[in-house]
Short mmCIF file of N, CA, C and O and ligand atoms in Angstrom, two decimals:
data_model
loop_
_atom_site.label_atom_id
_atom_site.label_comp_id
_atom_site.label_asym_id
_atom_site.label_seq_id
_atom_site.Cartn_x
_atom_site.Cartn_y
_atom_site.Cartn_z
N MET C 12 104.51 99.74 90.11
CA MET C 12 103.62 99.31 91.20
C MET C 12 104.20 98.06 91.88
O MET C 12 104.57 97.10 91.23
N THR C 13 104.27 98.10 93.22
CA THR C 13 104.77 96.94 93.93
C THR C 13 103.65 95.92 94.09
O THR C 13 102.47 96.24 93.90
N ALA C 14 104.02 94.70 94.44
CA ALA C 14 103.01 93.66 94.65
C ALA C 14 102.02 94.11 95.71
O ALA C 14 100.83 93.87 95.63
N GLU C 15 102.54 94.80 96.74
CA GLU C 15 101.67 95.20 97.84
C GLU C 15 100.69 96.29 97.45
O GLU C 15 99.52 96.26 97.83
N SER C 16 101.15 97.26 96.66
CA SER C 16 100.22 98.32 96.28
C SER C 16 99.21 97.84 95.24
O SER C 16 98.25 98.53 94.94
N ALA C 17 99.43 96.64 94.71
CA ALA C 17 98.42 96.05 93.82
C ALA C 17 97.20 95.61 94.64
O ALA C 17 96.13 95.39 94.08
N ASP C 18 97.38 95.51 95.94
CA ASP C 18 96.25 95.22 96.83
C ASP C 18 95.40 96.49 96.90
O ASP C 18 95.89 97.54 97.34
N PRO C 19 94.14 96.42 96.48
CA PRO C 19 93.33 97.64 96.40
C PRO C 19 93.13 98.34 97.74
O PRO C 19 93.00 99.57 97.78
N LEU C 20 93.12 97.57 98.82
CA LEU C 20 92.92 98.21 100.13
C LEU C 20 94.17 99.00 100.53
O LEU C 20 94.07 100.10 101.07
N ILE C 21 95.33 98.45 100.24
CA ILE C 21 96.58 99.17 100.51
C ILE C 21 96.65 100.41 99.62
O ILE C 21 96.97 101.51 100.09
N ALA C 22 96.31 100.24 98.36
CA ALA C 22 96.34 101.39 97.43
C ALA C 22 95.41 102.50 97.91
O ALA C 22 95.76 103.69 97.84
N ALA C 23 94.24 102.13 98.42
CA ALA C 23 93.28 103.13 98.91
C ALA C 23 93.83 103.85 100.13
O ALA C 23 93.68 105.07 100.27
N ALA C 24 94.48 103.11 101.03
CA ALA C 24 95.02 103.74 102.25
C ALA C 24 96.17 104.69 101.89
O ALA C 24 96.28 105.79 102.46
N VAL C 25 97.00 104.27 100.96
CA VAL C 25 98.12 105.12 100.52
C VAL C 25 97.58 106.40 99.87
O VAL C 25 98.04 107.51 100.16
N ALA C 26 96.58 106.24 99.02
CA ALA C 26 96.03 107.39 98.28
C ALA C 26 95.34 108.38 99.20
O ALA C 26 95.53 109.60 99.07
N VAL C 27 94.56 107.88 100.15
CA VAL C 27 93.81 108.80 101.01
C VAL C 27 94.74 109.51 101.98
O VAL C 27 94.49 110.65 102.39
N ARG C 28 95.84 108.86 102.35
CA ARG C 28 96.83 109.54 103.21
C ARG C 28 97.33 110.82 102.56
O ARG C 28 97.61 111.82 103.24
N GLU C 29 97.42 110.82 101.25
CA GLU C 29 97.89 112.01 100.52
C GLU C 29 96.95 113.20 100.72
O GLU C 29 97.33 114.34 100.51
N ARG C 30 95.72 112.91 101.10
CA ARG C 30 94.74 113.98 101.28
C ARG C 30 94.59 114.40 102.74
O ARG C 30 93.70 115.18 103.08
N ALA C 31 95.43 113.86 103.61
CA ALA C 31 95.35 114.21 105.03
C ALA C 31 95.51 115.73 105.22
O ALA C 31 96.25 116.39 104.47
N TYR C 32 94.80 116.24 106.21
CA TYR C 32 94.95 117.65 106.60
C TYR C 32 95.63 117.63 107.96
O TYR C 32 94.97 117.42 108.99
N ALA C 33 96.94 117.77 107.94
CA ALA C 33 97.72 117.63 109.18
C ALA C 33 98.77 118.73 109.30
O ALA C 33 99.97 118.46 109.41
N PRO C 34 98.32 120.01 109.26
CA PRO C 34 99.30 121.10 109.28
C PRO C 34 99.98 121.27 110.63
O PRO C 34 101.04 121.91 110.70
N TYR C 35 99.42 120.71 111.69
CA TYR C 35 99.98 120.91 113.03
C TYR C 35 100.98 119.82 113.40
O TYR C 35 102.10 120.10 113.82
N SER C 36 100.58 118.58 113.22
CA SER C 36 101.51 117.48 113.56
C SER C 36 102.44 117.15 112.40
O SER C 36 103.50 116.56 112.61
N ARG C 37 102.05 117.51 111.19
CA ARG C 37 102.77 117.10 109.97
C ARG C 37 102.83 115.57 109.86
O ARG C 37 103.73 115.02 109.23
N PHE C 38 101.91 114.89 110.51
CA PHE C 38 101.91 113.42 110.53
C PHE C 38 100.65 112.96 109.79
O PHE C 38 99.55 112.91 110.36
N ALA C 39 100.82 112.64 108.52
CA ALA C 39 99.67 112.27 107.69
C ALA C 39 99.35 110.78 107.86
O ALA C 39 100.25 109.94 107.88
N VAL C 40 98.06 110.50 107.98
CA VAL C 40 97.60 109.11 108.14
C VAL C 40 96.43 108.86 107.19
O VAL C 40 95.58 109.73 106.98
N GLY C 41 96.42 107.67 106.62
CA GLY C 41 95.28 107.23 105.81
C GLY C 41 94.80 105.88 106.32
O GLY C 41 95.61 105.09 106.82
N ALA C 42 93.53 105.62 106.19
CA ALA C 42 92.99 104.31 106.59
C ALA C 42 91.97 103.88 105.55
O ALA C 42 91.17 104.71 105.08
N ALA C 43 92.01 102.62 105.20
CA ALA C 43 91.00 102.07 104.27
C ALA C 43 90.52 100.75 104.85
O ALA C 43 91.32 99.91 105.27
N LEU C 44 89.22 100.61 104.89
CA LEU C 44 88.63 99.39 105.45
C LEU C 44 87.72 98.74 104.42
O LEU C 44 87.15 99.40 103.56
N ARG C 45 87.64 97.42 104.54
CA ARG C 45 86.68 96.67 103.72
C ARG C 45 85.57 96.19 104.62
O ARG C 45 85.79 95.56 105.65
N CYS C 46 84.37 96.52 104.20
CA CYS C 46 83.16 96.17 104.90
C CYS C 46 82.84 94.69 104.61
O CYS C 46 83.34 94.14 103.63
N ASP C 47 81.99 94.09 105.40
CA ASP C 47 81.66 92.68 105.16
C ASP C 47 80.93 92.48 103.83
O ASP C 47 80.93 91.37 103.29
N ASP C 48 80.34 93.52 103.27
CA ASP C 48 79.69 93.37 101.95
C ASP C 48 80.66 93.68 100.80
O ASP C 48 80.24 93.75 99.64
N GLY C 49 81.92 93.91 101.12
CA GLY C 49 82.93 94.10 100.08
C GLY C 49 83.25 95.54 99.75
O GLY C 49 84.26 95.81 99.09
N ARG C 50 82.42 96.45 100.19
CA ARG C 50 82.70 97.86 99.87
C ARG C 50 83.91 98.37 100.66
O ARG C 50 84.16 97.93 101.78
N VAL C 51 84.61 99.32 100.04
CA VAL C 51 85.79 99.92 100.66
C VAL C 51 85.49 101.36 101.06
O VAL C 51 84.91 102.11 100.25
N PHE C 52 85.86 101.72 102.28
CA PHE C 52 85.70 103.10 102.75
C PHE C 52 87.05 103.57 103.29
O PHE C 52 87.79 102.80 103.89
N SER C 53 87.32 104.85 103.05
CA SER C 53 88.61 105.35 103.48
C SER C 53 88.46 106.69 104.19
O SER C 53 87.43 107.37 104.08
N GLY C 54 89.49 107.04 104.95
CA GLY C 54 89.50 108.31 105.67
C GLY C 54 90.93 108.73 105.95
O GLY C 54 91.85 107.92 105.93
N CYS C 55 91.09 110.04 106.18
CA CYS C 55 92.41 110.56 106.54
C CYS C 55 92.26 111.42 107.79
O CYS C 55 91.14 111.80 108.15
N ASN C 56 93.37 111.70 108.44
CA ASN C 56 93.26 112.57 109.62
C ASN C 56 92.98 114.00 109.19
O ASN C 56 93.47 114.48 108.15
N VAL C 57 92.14 114.65 109.97
CA VAL C 57 91.73 116.04 109.70
C VAL C 57 91.95 116.81 111.00
O VAL C 57 91.18 116.66 111.96
N GLU C 58 93.02 117.60 111.03
CA GLU C 58 93.35 118.31 112.26
C GLU C 58 92.62 119.64 112.35
O GLU C 58 91.93 120.06 111.41
N ASN C 59 92.77 120.29 113.51
CA ASN C 59 92.04 121.53 113.76
C ASN C 59 92.92 122.43 114.61
O ASN C 59 93.68 121.94 115.46
N ALA C 60 92.78 123.75 114.42
CA ALA C 60 93.56 124.69 115.22
C ALA C 60 93.25 124.51 116.71
O ALA C 60 94.12 124.75 117.55
N ALA C 61 92.05 124.11 117.01
CA ALA C 61 91.71 123.70 118.39
C ALA C 61 92.07 122.22 118.46
O ALA C 61 91.26 121.35 118.10
N TYR C 62 93.28 121.93 118.85
CA TYR C 62 93.88 120.61 118.65
C TYR C 62 93.00 119.40 118.98
O TYR C 62 92.95 118.45 118.20
N PRO C 63 92.28 119.38 120.11
CA PRO C 63 91.52 118.15 120.44
C PRO C 63 90.38 117.87 119.46
O PRO C 63 89.82 116.78 119.47
N GLU C 64 90.05 118.84 118.63
CA GLU C 64 88.94 118.64 117.69
C GLU C 64 89.36 117.88 116.43
O GLU C 64 88.52 117.57 115.58
N GLY C 65 90.63 117.58 116.31
CA GLY C 65 91.08 116.81 115.14
C GLY C 65 90.50 115.41 115.15
O GLY C 65 90.16 114.87 116.21
N ILE C 66 90.37 114.83 113.97
CA ILE C 66 89.88 113.45 113.91
C ILE C 66 90.91 112.55 113.23
O ILE C 66 91.66 112.98 112.35
N CYS C 67 90.91 111.30 113.66
CA CYS C 67 91.87 110.32 113.14
C CYS C 67 91.37 109.73 111.82
O CYS C 67 90.16 109.71 111.53
N ALA C 68 92.31 109.18 111.08
CA ALA C 68 91.99 108.55 109.79
C ALA C 68 91.00 107.39 109.96
O ALA C 68 90.03 107.27 109.19
N GLU C 69 91.24 106.58 110.97
CA GLU C 69 90.37 105.42 111.16
C GLU C 69 88.94 105.85 111.48
O GLU C 69 87.97 105.25 111.00
N GLY C 70 88.82 106.89 112.30
CA GLY C 70 87.50 107.41 112.65
C GLY C 70 86.76 107.91 111.42
O GLY C 70 85.55 107.70 111.28
N GLY C 71 87.49 108.56 110.51
CA GLY C 71 86.87 109.04 109.27
C GLY C 71 86.38 107.91 108.40
O GLY C 71 85.28 107.96 107.82
N ALA C 72 87.19 106.85 108.31
CA ALA C 72 86.80 105.70 107.49
C ALA C 72 85.58 105.00 108.09
O ALA C 72 84.66 104.59 107.38
N ILE C 73 85.58 104.88 109.41
CA ILE C 73 84.43 104.24 110.08
C ILE C 73 83.17 105.08 109.88
O ILE C 73 82.09 104.54 109.59
N ALA C 74 83.29 106.39 110.01
CA ALA C 74 82.12 107.25 109.83
C ALA C 74 81.56 107.13 108.41
O ALA C 74 80.34 107.09 108.21
N ALA C 75 82.46 107.05 107.43
CA ALA C 75 82.01 106.91 106.03
C ALA C 75 81.26 105.59 105.85
O ALA C 75 80.22 105.53 105.18
N MET C 76 81.79 104.53 106.46
CA MET C 76 81.13 103.22 106.36
C MET C 76 79.74 103.25 106.98
O MET C 76 78.76 102.81 106.36
N VAL C 77 79.65 103.79 108.17
CA VAL C 77 78.37 103.79 108.87
C VAL C 77 77.36 104.66 108.11
O VAL C 77 76.19 104.28 107.95
N ALA C 78 77.82 105.80 107.60
CA ALA C 78 76.90 106.69 106.87
C ALA C 78 76.38 106.03 105.60
O ALA C 78 75.29 106.36 105.12
N ALA C 79 77.15 105.08 105.07
CA ALA C 79 76.72 104.38 103.84
C ALA C 79 75.96 103.10 104.16
O ALA C 79 75.64 102.32 103.25
N GLY C 80 75.68 102.89 105.44
CA GLY C 80 74.88 101.72 105.82
C GLY C 80 75.68 100.50 106.23
O GLY C 80 75.11 99.48 106.59
N GLY C 81 77.01 100.59 106.17
CA GLY C 81 77.85 99.45 106.58
C GLY C 81 77.92 99.34 108.10
O GLY C 81 77.79 100.34 108.80
N ARG C 82 78.11 98.13 108.57
CA ARG C 82 78.17 97.93 110.02
C ARG C 82 79.32 97.04 110.49
O ARG C 82 79.71 97.10 111.65
N ARG C 83 79.87 96.20 109.60
CA ARG C 83 80.92 95.28 110.05
C ARG C 83 82.18 95.48 109.23
O ARG C 83 82.14 95.50 107.99
N ILE C 84 83.30 95.61 109.92
CA ILE C 84 84.60 95.76 109.25
C ILE C 84 85.23 94.39 109.08
O ILE C 84 85.38 93.64 110.05
N HIS C 85 85.60 94.09 107.85
CA HIS C 85 86.20 92.79 107.54
C HIS C 85 87.73 92.85 107.64
O HIS C 85 88.37 91.91 108.12
N GLU C 86 88.32 93.95 107.21
CA GLU C 86 89.77 94.14 107.32
C GLU C 86 90.06 95.63 107.18
O GLU C 86 89.26 96.38 106.61
N ILE C 87 91.23 96.04 107.69
CA ILE C 87 91.59 97.47 107.62
C ILE C 87 93.10 97.61 107.41
O ILE C 87 93.89 96.80 107.91
N VAL C 88 93.45 98.64 106.66
CA VAL C 88 94.85 99.01 106.45
C VAL C 88 95.04 100.44 106.95
O VAL C 88 94.24 101.33 106.63
N VAL C 89 96.08 100.65 107.74
CA VAL C 89 96.44 102.00 108.22
C VAL C 89 97.79 102.37 107.61
O VAL C 89 98.75 101.59 107.70
N CYS C 90 97.84 103.54 107.01
CA CYS C 90 99.05 103.98 106.30
C CYS C 90 99.60 105.24 106.97
O CYS C 90 98.89 106.25 107.08
N GLY C 91 100.85 105.18 107.41
CA GLY C 91 101.48 106.36 108.01
C GLY C 91 102.84 106.00 108.56
O GLY C 91 103.31 104.87 108.41
N GLY C 92 103.45 106.96 109.21
CA GLY C 92 104.76 106.72 109.81
C GLY C 92 105.81 106.47 108.75
O GLY C 92 105.76 107.01 107.64
N ASN C 93 106.76 105.62 109.10
CA ASN C 93 107.80 105.27 108.14
C ASN C 93 108.25 103.84 108.41
O ASN C 93 107.75 103.19 109.34
N GLU C 94 109.20 103.41 107.62
CA GLU C 94 109.62 102.00 107.68
C GLU C 94 110.05 101.59 109.08
O GLU C 94 109.84 100.46 109.51
N ALA C 95 110.66 102.54 109.80
CA ALA C 95 111.18 102.22 111.14
C ALA C 95 110.09 102.31 112.21
O ALA C 95 110.23 101.73 113.28
N ALA C 96 109.04 103.05 111.91
CA ALA C 96 108.01 103.29 112.93
C ALA C 96 106.63 103.32 112.29
O ALA C 96 106.15 104.38 111.90
N PRO C 97 106.00 102.17 112.19
CA PRO C 97 104.67 102.13 111.57
C PRO C 97 103.66 102.92 112.40
O PRO C 97 103.85 103.09 113.61
N CYS C 98 102.62 103.39 111.76
CA CYS C 98 101.55 104.07 112.47
C CYS C 98 100.55 103.01 112.94
O CYS C 98 99.77 102.49 112.14
N THR C 99 100.61 102.71 114.22
CA THR C 99 99.62 101.81 114.80
C THR C 99 98.43 102.64 115.25
O THR C 99 98.59 103.81 115.60
N PRO C 100 97.24 102.08 115.23
CA PRO C 100 96.06 102.86 115.64
C PRO C 100 96.18 103.34 117.08
O PRO C 100 96.64 102.58 117.95
N CYS C 101 95.76 104.56 117.34
CA CYS C 101 95.79 105.09 118.70
C CYS C 101 94.76 104.33 119.55
O CYS C 101 93.92 103.59 119.04
N GLY C 102 94.83 104.55 120.84
CA GLY C 102 93.94 103.83 121.75
C GLY C 102 92.47 104.04 121.44
O GLY C 102 91.67 103.10 121.43
N GLY C 103 92.12 105.30 121.18
CA GLY C 103 90.72 105.59 120.88
C GLY C 103 90.25 104.89 119.63
O GLY C 103 89.11 104.39 119.56
N CYS C 104 91.12 104.85 118.62
CA CYS C 104 90.73 104.18 117.36
C CYS C 104 90.62 102.67 117.55
O CYS C 104 89.77 102.03 116.92
N ARG C 105 91.43 102.10 118.41
CA ARG C 105 91.30 100.66 118.68
C ARG C 105 89.91 100.37 119.24
O ARG C 105 89.26 99.39 118.87
N GLN C 106 89.47 101.22 120.13
CA GLN C 106 88.13 101.01 120.70
C GLN C 106 87.05 101.25 119.64
O GLN C 106 86.05 100.52 119.59
N LYS C 107 87.23 102.24 118.79
CA LYS C 107 86.24 102.47 117.72
C LYS C 107 86.19 101.27 116.78
O LYS C 107 85.11 100.86 116.33
N LEU C 108 87.35 100.69 116.47
CA LEU C 108 87.37 99.51 115.60
C LEU C 108 86.64 98.34 116.26
O LEU C 108 85.97 97.55 115.60
N ARG C 109 86.76 98.25 117.58
CA ARG C 109 86.12 97.14 118.31
C ARG C 109 84.59 97.19 118.18
O ARG C 109 83.92 96.16 118.19
N GLU C 110 84.07 98.39 118.03
CA GLU C 110 82.62 98.51 117.91
C GLU C 110 82.10 97.81 116.66
O GLU C 110 81.00 97.25 116.66
N PHE C 111 82.91 97.83 115.59
CA PHE C 111 82.44 97.32 114.29
C PHE C 111 83.28 96.16 113.78
O PHE C 111 83.07 95.70 112.66
N GLY C 112 84.22 95.69 114.60
CA GLY C 112 85.08 94.58 114.17
C GLY C 112 85.20 93.53 115.24
O GLY C 112 85.11 93.83 116.44
N GLU C 113 85.39 92.29 114.82
CA GLU C 113 85.58 91.20 115.77
C GLU C 113 87.04 91.22 116.27
O GLU C 113 87.91 91.82 115.63
N PRO C 114 87.30 90.53 117.39
CA PRO C 114 88.68 90.49 117.88
C PRO C 114 89.69 89.94 116.87
O PRO C 114 90.87 90.31 116.90
N ASP C 115 89.22 89.10 115.93
CA ASP C 115 90.17 88.57 114.94
C ASP C 115 90.32 89.46 113.70
O ASP C 115 90.97 89.08 112.73
N LEU C 116 89.76 90.66 113.76
CA LEU C 116 89.91 91.62 112.65
C LEU C 116 91.39 91.82 112.32
O LEU C 116 92.20 92.10 113.21
N SER C 117 91.73 91.73 111.06
CA SER C 117 93.11 91.95 110.63
C SER C 117 93.38 93.44 110.43
O SER C 117 92.64 94.11 109.70
N VAL C 118 94.41 93.92 111.10
CA VAL C 118 94.84 95.32 110.99
C VAL C 118 96.26 95.31 110.41
O VAL C 118 97.19 94.83 111.04
N ARG C 119 96.34 95.81 109.18
CA ARG C 119 97.67 95.87 108.54
C ARG C 119 98.18 97.30 108.56
O ARG C 119 97.43 98.23 108.23
N MET C 120 99.43 97.47 108.95
CA MET C 120 100.03 98.79 108.96
C MET C 120 101.07 98.89 107.86
O MET C 120 101.94 98.01 107.75
N VAL C 121 100.93 99.91 107.02
CA VAL C 121 101.83 100.05 105.87
C VAL C 121 102.50 101.42 105.92
O VAL C 121 101.97 102.37 106.51
N ASP C 122 103.65 101.51 105.28
CA ASP C 122 104.33 102.81 105.20
C ASP C 122 103.74 103.60 104.02
O ASP C 122 102.90 103.08 103.27
N PRO C 123 104.16 104.86 103.86
CA PRO C 123 103.56 105.69 102.81
C PRO C 123 103.76 105.16 101.39
O PRO C 123 103.06 105.58 100.46
N ALA C 124 104.69 104.21 101.24
CA ALA C 124 104.88 103.59 99.92
C ALA C 124 104.03 102.32 99.76
O ALA C 124 104.05 101.69 98.70
N GLY C 125 103.31 101.96 100.81
CA GLY C 125 102.44 100.79 100.72
C GLY C 125 103.09 99.48 101.14
O GLY C 125 102.51 98.41 100.97
N ARG C 126 104.28 99.57 101.71
CA ARG C 126 104.94 98.34 102.18
C ARG C 126 104.37 97.92 103.53
O ARG C 126 104.27 98.76 104.45
N VAL C 127 104.02 96.65 103.64
CA VAL C 127 103.44 96.15 104.89
C VAL C 127 104.53 96.05 105.95
O VAL C 127 105.54 95.38 105.76
N LEU C 128 104.29 96.75 107.07
CA LEU C 128 105.30 96.78 108.14
C LEU C 128 104.91 95.90 109.31
O LEU C 128 105.77 95.36 110.01
N LEU C 129 103.62 95.78 109.53
CA LEU C 129 103.15 95.09 110.73
C LEU C 129 101.74 94.58 110.45
O LEU C 129 100.94 95.30 109.82
N VAL C 130 101.45 93.39 110.90
CA VAL C 130 100.09 92.84 110.79
C VAL C 130 99.69 92.35 112.17
O VAL C 130 100.43 91.58 112.80
N ARG C 131 98.58 92.81 112.66
CA ARG C 131 98.09 92.42 113.98
C ARG C 131 96.59 92.14 113.91
O ARG C 131 95.90 92.69 113.06
N THR C 132 96.11 91.34 114.84
CA THR C 132 94.66 91.25 115.00
C THR C 132 94.25 92.37 115.95
O THR C 132 95.07 92.89 116.73
N LEU C 133 92.96 92.69 115.91
CA LEU C 133 92.47 93.70 116.84
C LEU C 133 92.67 93.22 118.28
O LEU C 133 92.99 94.02 119.16
N ALA C 134 92.52 91.92 118.51
CA ALA C 134 92.70 91.39 119.88
C ALA C 134 94.14 91.61 120.36
O ALA C 134 94.36 91.83 121.55
N GLU C 135 95.09 91.55 119.45
CA GLU C 135 96.48 91.82 119.85
C GLU C 135 96.67 93.29 120.20
O GLU C 135 97.43 93.64 121.10
N LEU C 136 95.98 94.15 119.47
CA LEU C 136 96.11 95.59 119.72
C LEU C 136 95.28 96.04 120.92
O LEU C 136 95.59 97.04 121.57
N LEU C 137 94.20 95.31 121.17
CA LEU C 137 93.28 95.70 122.25
C LEU C 137 92.83 94.43 122.99
O LEU C 137 91.72 93.95 122.80
N PRO C 138 93.72 93.90 123.84
CA PRO C 138 93.38 92.65 124.52
C PRO C 138 92.27 92.84 125.56
O PRO C 138 92.10 93.94 126.09
N ASP C 139 91.56 91.76 125.80
CA ASP C 139 90.49 91.77 126.83
C ASP C 139 89.56 92.97 126.64
O ASP C 139 89.22 93.67 127.59
N SER C 140 89.16 93.17 125.39
CA SER C 140 88.45 94.40 125.07
C SER C 140 87.04 94.45 125.65
O SER C 140 86.40 93.42 125.87
N PHE C 141 86.61 95.64 125.86
CA PHE C 141 85.21 95.93 126.19
C PHE C 141 84.52 96.23 124.87
O PHE C 141 84.90 97.15 124.16
N GLY C 142 83.50 95.43 124.56
CA GLY C 142 82.83 95.63 123.27
C GLY C 142 81.33 95.56 123.41
O GLY C 142 80.80 95.42 124.52
N PRO C 143 80.62 95.64 122.30
CA PRO C 143 79.15 95.66 122.34
C PRO C 143 78.55 94.48 123.09
O PRO C 143 77.56 94.64 123.81
N THR C 144 79.15 93.30 122.97
CA THR C 144 78.55 92.13 123.64
C THR C 144 78.77 92.16 125.15
O THR C 144 78.03 91.52 125.89
N THR C 145 79.76 92.92 125.60
CA THR C 145 80.00 93.01 127.04
C THR C 145 78.76 93.55 127.74
O THR C 145 78.42 93.13 128.84
N LEU C 146 78.10 94.47 127.08
CA LEU C 146 76.92 95.09 127.69
C LEU C 146 75.77 94.11 127.85
O LEU C 146 74.89 94.32 128.67
N LEU C 147 75.81 93.04 127.06
CA LEU C 147 74.72 92.05 127.12
C LEU C 147 74.92 91.06 128.26
O LEU C 147 74.04 90.28 128.57
N GLN C 148 76.11 91.11 128.88
CA GLN C 148 76.45 90.09 129.87
C GLN C 148 76.10 90.47 131.31
O GLN C 148 76.35 89.72 132.24
N THR C 149 75.51 91.63 131.49
CA THR C 149 75.17 92.03 132.85
C THR C 149 73.65 92.17 133.00
O THR C 149 72.96 92.48 132.03
N ASP C 150 73.18 91.95 134.19
CA ASP C 150 71.76 92.15 134.45
C ASP C 150 71.51 93.64 134.54
O ASP C 150 72.27 94.37 135.17
N PRO C 151 70.45 94.10 133.91
CA PRO C 151 70.17 95.54 134.02
C PRO C 151 69.85 95.92 135.47
O PRO C 151 69.19 95.16 136.17
N VAL C 152 70.34 97.04 135.87
CA VAL C 152 70.03 97.53 137.20
C VAL C 152 68.84 98.47 137.09
O VAL C 152 68.90 99.46 136.37
N VAL C 153 67.78 98.11 137.74
CA VAL C 153 66.58 98.96 137.67
C VAL C 153 66.46 99.71 138.98
O VAL C 153 66.53 99.12 140.06
N LYS C 154 66.34 101.01 138.86
CA LYS C 154 66.18 101.80 140.09
C LYS C 154 64.83 102.47 140.11
O LYS C 154 64.28 102.77 139.07
N1 LIG B 221 96.41 109.75 113.94
C1 LIG B 221 95.52 109.03 113.19
O1 LIG B 221 94.91 109.56 112.24
N2 LIG B 221 95.31 107.74 113.51
C2 LIG B 221 95.95 107.09 114.52
O2 LIG B 221 95.59 105.98 114.85
C3 LIG B 221 97.09 107.72 115.18
C4 LIG B 221 97.12 109.20 115.07
C5 LIG B 221 96.60 111.17 113.64
C6 LIG B 221 96.02 112.09 114.65
C7 LIG B 221 96.85 113.34 114.43
O3 LIG B 221 96.25 114.09 113.38
C8 LIG B 221 98.18 112.82 113.96
O4 LIG B 221 97.97 111.48 113.58
C9 LIG B 221 99.26 112.89 115.04
O5 LIG B 221 98.83 112.31 116.20
#
């Protein structure tokens, strides 16, 4: 076991990636997040013969958290790609993370062996984001 895979969140992301259902892209992804209450939720990508119906690993982890009553993401690890090309969250997943994470949310990207390749904040991945509080900043339009 490497020092990095001793990190339980990295270990969870590596393990759940092994369960990815990705027969079309052959690109397996795992994601593990820690909720603000300390619980860990994980998800993998689940593809579909009707390609647009596939879901991303991050989306699965977020759905598991919300279904269990969690609402705030404290940190997340995404596992995929390889040493030369880490799996960064897709655009849609960045926006999904914004719903439940602050701009300073730490997003770590690791390879399938659990080696940390890249560390970014959500604000770096999604600058000038549109988030839940943006909706509070406008006057409601009543028609
Ligand atoms: N994928 C994820 O699960 N998360 C991402 O952030 C990037 C892409 C999946 C979707 C699809 O199953 C495969 O990777 C190739 O795009």
